[in-house]
XYZ file of C-alpha atoms in Angstrom:
379
model
C 2.365 18.653 -34.416
C 5.351 19.753 -31.968
C 4.715 21.560 -28.634
C 4.142 25.006 -29.185
C 5.686 26.390 -26.183
C 9.411 26.370 -25.198
C 11.449 26.701 -22.170
C 15.251 26.980 -21.546
C 16.776 25.284 -19.189
C 20.872 24.961 -18.836
C 21.864 21.143 -19.001
C 24.348 20.646 -21.871
C 25.355 24.301 -22.479
C 21.585 25.312 -23.125
C 18.186 23.313 -24.615
C 15.252 24.617 -25.563
C 12.503 21.964 -24.677
C 9.426 22.075 -25.958
C 6.402 21.134 -23.655
C 2.608 21.093 -22.816
C 1.172 21.563 -19.754
C -2.876 21.041 -18.783
C -4.496 24.422 -18.131
C -1.675 26.393 -19.400
C -0.451 26.934 -15.840
C 0.748 24.908 -12.790
C -1.534 24.543 -10.183
C -0.184 23.671 -6.882
C -3.138 22.438 -5.170
C -2.908 19.013 -7.811
C -0.299 16.251 -7.976
C 1.655 16.348 -11.204
C 2.001 13.850 -13.548
C 5.459 14.170 -16.284
C 4.615 12.134 -19.714
C 7.523 11.501 -21.898
C 6.720 10.656 -25.555
C 8.030 7.612 -27.812
C 10.620 7.548 -30.895
C 9.854 10.281 -33.329
C 6.602 11.537 -31.865
C 5.893 14.606 -29.869
C 3.776 16.008 -27.291
C 0.394 15.390 -29.032
C 1.311 11.951 -28.663
C -0.588 12.648 -25.310
C -3.712 14.431 -26.655
C -6.108 11.696 -25.470
C -4.884 12.443 -21.655
C -4.824 15.848 -22.471
C -8.928 16.032 -23.194
C -9.601 13.409 -20.219
C -11.072 15.695 -17.599
C -10.888 12.600 -15.210
C -7.180 13.191 -15.837
C -6.899 16.860 -15.585
C -9.360 17.721 -13.143
C -7.169 15.379 -10.648
C -3.330 16.442 -11.844
C -1.530 18.835 -13.664
C -0.162 17.389 -16.522
C 3.394 17.866 -17.930
C 4.254 16.747 -21.397
C 7.677 16.866 -22.354
C 9.774 16.541 -25.627
C 13.040 14.302 -24.852
C 16.086 15.981 -27.256
C 15.849 15.176 -30.452
C 12.251 15.377 -30.576
C 9.377 17.907 -31.536
C 10.091 21.401 -30.705
C 13.588 20.353 -28.118
C 16.584 21.647 -29.483
C 20.207 21.720 -27.970
C 23.461 23.539 -28.294
C 25.262 19.934 -28.049
C 24.605 17.563 -31.225
C 25.377 14.480 -28.902
C 22.990 13.576 -26.039
C 21.997 10.440 -24.447
C 18.827 9.439 -22.670
C 20.211 10.263 -19.398
C 20.615 13.931 -20.699
C 17.199 13.961 -21.462
C 15.926 12.832 -17.969
C 17.975 15.629 -16.334
C 16.419 18.281 -18.811
C 13.228 16.948 -17.590
C 14.432 17.700 -14.499
C 15.365 20.900 -14.553
C 12.065 22.232 -16.565
C 9.958 20.680 -13.428
C 12.716 23.100 -11.943
C 11.911 25.614 -13.958
C 8.026 25.216 -13.426
C 8.392 25.076 -9.581
C 7.652 21.542 -9.262
C 9.144 20.015 -6.780
C 7.610 16.615 -6.920
C 5.692 14.205 -9.759
C 4.649 10.957 -10.808
C 5.956 10.110 -14.124
C 4.592 7.989 -17.370
C 6.557 7.270 -20.086
C 5.626 5.586 -23.382
C 8.355 2.984 -25.078
C 11.385 4.877 -24.854
C 9.566 7.253 -22.485
C 9.448 4.174 -20.075
C 13.470 4.321 -19.635
C 13.680 7.626 -19.812
C 11.435 8.159 -16.638
C 13.274 5.408 -15.062
C 16.548 7.282 -15.666
C 14.561 10.527 -13.685
C 13.931 8.214 -11.213
C 17.345 7.014 -10.477
C 18.839 10.587 -11.203
C 16.148 12.192 -8.285
C 14.288 9.473 -6.210
C 13.494 12.123 -3.840
C 11.291 13.298 -6.410
C 9.263 11.157 -8.658
C 6.246 9.562 -7.120
C 5.670 6.538 -9.379
C 6.318 5.642 -12.450
C 4.338 4.315 -14.946
C 6.137 3.275 -18.340
C 4.166 1.524 -21.144
C 5.257 -0.915 -23.474
C 8.724 -0.805 -23.247
C 12.001 -2.689 -21.719
C 14.930 -1.664 -19.031
C 17.634 -3.632 -21.071
C 19.312 -2.284 -24.357
C 19.136 -4.004 -27.066
C 20.921 -7.100 -26.376
C 21.198 -10.207 -27.377
C 19.538 -11.900 -24.285
C 16.420 -9.228 -24.981
C 16.376 -10.861 -28.443
C 16.716 -14.052 -27.315
C 13.618 -13.590 -25.207
C 11.477 -12.678 -28.371
C 12.084 -8.802 -28.216
C 12.507 -7.497 -31.643
C 15.960 -6.442 -33.447
C 15.926 -2.953 -34.633
C 19.425 -2.996 -35.663
C 19.154 -4.174 -39.316
C 15.884 -1.954 -39.491
C 17.341 1.544 -38.197
C 20.934 1.306 -39.037
C 20.586 1.507 -42.763
C 18.578 4.744 -41.947
C 21.894 6.436 -39.327
C 24.239 5.759 -42.719
C 22.080 7.694 -44.433
C 21.393 10.808 -42.698
C 25.205 11.117 -41.782
C 27.096 13.300 -43.907
C 29.827 15.510 -43.235
C 28.534 18.785 -45.108
C 25.684 20.495 -44.338
C 22.040 19.561 -45.325
C 19.174 22.697 -45.906
C 17.171 20.545 -48.432
C 16.895 17.485 -46.363
C 13.629 15.344 -46.194
C 13.018 12.447 -44.214
C 11.546 9.548 -46.733
C 8.222 7.942 -46.653
C 9.109 4.945 -44.904
C 10.463 6.494 -41.940
C 7.541 8.244 -41.687
C 5.581 4.954 -42.120
C 7.500 3.432 -39.391
C 6.675 5.940 -37.030
C 3.077 6.002 -38.126
C 2.234 2.654 -38.447
C 4.368 0.449 -36.050
C 3.471 2.466 -32.769
C -0.342 2.498 -33.668
C -0.173 -0.622 -35.470
C -3.291 -0.081 -37.593
C -5.457 0.439 -33.827
C -5.977 4.336 -35.012
C -7.582 6.108 -37.979
C -6.270 7.175 -41.240
C -6.619 10.298 -40.259
C -4.378 9.897 -37.288
C -1.499 7.859 -39.189
C -1.434 10.881 -41.811
C -1.238 13.458 -38.764
C 1.790 11.794 -37.419
C 3.350 11.469 -40.979
C 2.715 14.818 -41.244
C 4.279 15.707 -38.001
C 7.428 13.460 -38.561
C 7.378 15.849 -41.800
C 7.561 18.576 -39.678
C 9.788 18.141 -36.998
C 12.796 16.539 -39.175
C 13.494 18.792 -42.286
C 16.037 20.186 -42.934
C 20.169 20.003 -41.391
C 18.804 20.340 -38.246
C 16.004 17.920 -38.860
C 18.333 15.456 -39.813
C 21.117 15.808 -37.284
C 18.098 15.281 -34.757
C 16.834 12.268 -35.977
C 20.281 10.757 -36.375
C 20.945 11.152 -33.060
C 17.733 10.205 -31.931
C 17.692 7.168 -33.725
C 21.846 6.290 -32.098
C 20.201 7.029 -28.919
C 17.477 3.918 -29.475
C 20.163 1.362 -30.644
C 23.042 2.266 -28.416
C 21.302 3.006 -25.216
C 23.187 1.356 -21.665
C 20.746 -1.280 -20.040
C 19.317 -0.076 -16.698
C 18.312 -3.773 -14.965
C 21.321 -3.508 -12.910
C 19.961 -0.415 -11.436
C 16.591 -1.378 -11.166
C 16.753 -2.264 -7.567
C 17.655 1.110 -6.861
C 14.418 2.438 -7.419
C 12.023 3.041 -4.169
C 8.980 4.187 -5.557
C 5.833 2.579 -6.881
C 6.349 1.208 -10.376
C 2.826 0.093 -12.542
C 4.136 -1.332 -15.959
C 1.722 -1.700 -18.527
C 1.992 -3.778 -21.584
C 0.368 -4.526 -24.453
C -1.186 -8.336 -25.056
C -1.426 -8.185 -28.881
C -0.848 -6.015 -31.907
C -0.056 -6.523 -35.584
C 3.731 -4.711 -35.166
C 5.438 -7.663 -36.222
C 3.429 -7.851 -39.635
C 3.445 -4.161 -40.224
C 7.175 -4.396 -39.884
C 7.696 -7.452 -42.668
C 5.625 -5.065 -44.978
C 6.947 -1.710 -44.569
C 10.793 -2.733 -43.519
C 11.703 -6.220 -44.992
C 10.865 -9.708 -45.178
C 12.929 -10.535 -41.652
C 11.316 -13.521 -39.504
C 12.464 -11.890 -35.709
C 9.663 -10.746 -33.894
C 7.020 -11.337 -31.770
C 3.077 -10.807 -32.675
C 3.265 -8.533 -29.305
C 5.011 -4.504 -29.208
C 8.406 -4.624 -29.957
C 9.397 -5.792 -26.053
C 7.003 -8.803 -25.875
C 5.202 -10.367 -23.043
C 7.956 -12.304 -22.308
C 11.324 -10.011 -21.016
C 9.363 -7.157 -19.362
C 7.445 -9.351 -16.933
C 10.837 -10.895 -15.275
C 12.427 -7.254 -15.466
C 9.677 -5.672 -13.317
C 10.437 -8.333 -10.561
C 14.390 -6.632 -10.388
C 12.203 -3.300 -9.132
C 13.226 -5.276 -5.359
C 13.149 -2.169 -3.696
C 10.150 -0.180 -4.849
C 6.973 0.255 -2.636
C 4.246 -1.535 -4.768
C 4.787 -2.705 -8.436
C 2.369 -4.086 -10.964
C 2.570 -5.646 -14.386
C -0.411 -5.330 -16.217
C -1.733 -6.521 -19.620
C -3.382 -4.700 -21.801
C -5.798 -6.692 -24.328
C -5.651 -5.281 -27.849
C -4.108 -1.363 -28.360
C -1.030 -1.051 -29.811
C 2.654 -0.260 -28.579
C 1.499 3.351 -27.922
C -0.728 2.538 -25.337
C -1.845 5.639 -24.024
C -2.910 6.921 -27.448
C -4.071 3.321 -28.064
C -5.826 2.565 -25.002
C -6.272 5.527 -23.146
C -9.089 4.662 -20.180
C -6.665 1.996 -19.719
C -3.641 4.061 -19.203
C -5.645 6.645 -17.378
C -7.197 4.105 -14.394
C -4.005 3.126 -13.675
C -2.433 6.692 -13.382
C -5.371 7.706 -11.161
C -5.218 4.114 -8.930
C -1.312 5.470 -8.495
C -2.026 8.534 -7.502
C -5.368 7.529 -5.028
C -2.678 4.836 -3.712
C 0.791 7.267 -3.427
C 2.613 6.069 -0.824
C 3.946 9.378 0.833
C 1.849 11.919 2.832
C 4.297 14.973 1.206
C 3.885 18.489 0.141
C 3.080 17.734 -3.864
C 3.263 21.671 -4.228
C 5.680 24.143 -5.889
C 8.821 25.681 -4.225
C 9.543 28.931 -2.507
C 7.468 28.630 0.292
C 4.068 27.485 -1.754
C 1.241 28.242 1.170
C 0.362 25.144 3.059
C -2.525 22.951 1.466
C -5.268 22.584 3.965
C -8.117 20.453 3.966
C -8.343 20.322 -0.272
C -8.688 16.551 -0.322
C -5.330 15.876 -1.432
C -4.229 14.010 1.475
C -7.279 11.374 2.484
C -7.921 8.882 5.579
C -10.722 7.443 6.735
C -11.390 5.488 10.047
C -14.624 4.192 11.415
C -16.819 0.945 11.239
C -20.167 -0.191 9.560
C -22.578 2.959 10.572
C -19.476 5.434 11.250
C -16.731 7.539 9.201
C -14.476 10.159 10.149
C -12.589 11.598 7.226
C -9.249 13.084 7.931
C -7.058 15.598 6.090
C -3.580 16.292 6.252
C -2.425 19.186 6.887
C 1.077 20.498 5.863
C 1.320 23.386 8.165
C 1.872 21.255 11.069
C 2.283 17.694 9.640
C -0.640 15.987 11.116
C -3.894 14.333 10.100
C -6.702 16.225 11.412
C -9.884 15.176 11.431
C -12.280 17.112 9.851
C -15.755 15.384 8.874
C -18.024 12.709 10.873
C -19.952 10.825 8.558
C -22.666 8.985 10.574
C -25.806 6.991 9.188
C -28.586 5.365 10.647
C -30.388 2.061 9.578
C -32.421 3.512 6.966
C -29.691 4.285 4.364
C -29.733 8.541 5.856
C -26.242 10.248 6.114
C -25.562 12.792 8.904
C -22.434 15.002 7.913
C -20.708 17.020 10.506
C -18.180 19.468 9.985
C -15.740 19.515 12.817
C -14.555 22.829 13.451
C -10.889 22.694 14.192
């Protein structure tokens, strides 16, 4: 379902933002990852991540519902993906989070890239999942990506009304598209029904009609980011599904349409070309995930968790990941670890944020019999 918590930010004259935070509080001793959900889903898309102790023990997880989604509502009926990116950064401000990694599924992928473009000093790394950085362009279609316009435009036209629609109920076909296309038969029937019920609950009445209409317009009319990708400085780990049943699901649910590929909407031809455009990034990886579906974090949670934890472990900056307002320095909490040594000797350092320097804190020695001697260096 939609987020049960909201927070207000000033963008667009005022936005009430639906969000979920692991542990229900921000822990400044841990790094943070912002999670942005896919089209017509909610923070519930990240249930697998919130239920993974390997992630929640290592990170604050902050899931944010973009404009047009979940419990998020705004004074303005008009918005773009840039507005959702600004909004997400303002949510970080409100919660006292200065810096974060960012993970986004499908449309969430191009929202998090916008966040990094707008605030390059605040986004530590990007994990786009099952996405594309282009608009829905002719070049995109020529390289095997889907053509959503014939599918989605009729819905937009149907949802356009000059008068209020208090009795609006979203139709079964759209429910089926959201529930089935993103998961491609890789989840249980119970999960599919959960998402159908969620779509019905979020997109009802006049406000629901306006939200889903603008969300769909955003998808079709968004601007591409290809010429901006070279401005991204942080690491980028891009995950894309290798094979899914999306194409067959589209044909079954919508029309006997021969466009598309057997992969996710954006396939495996164009995205590998796009990641090469992150020419200023400190590190890029393109990771293909066998099986699963378009909403990779839900259908391949282990692979996504592994990539996220790898990025956090291999982060390229030793900076304060904590809150604002003169938060206490993080000392000897294991956030910044480097190791030096040879075959039989290791010295472990921690990064002392108070003096901005690495300080040796443990000596670890072991003999040929494998006995480890661990000595704390009282500094």
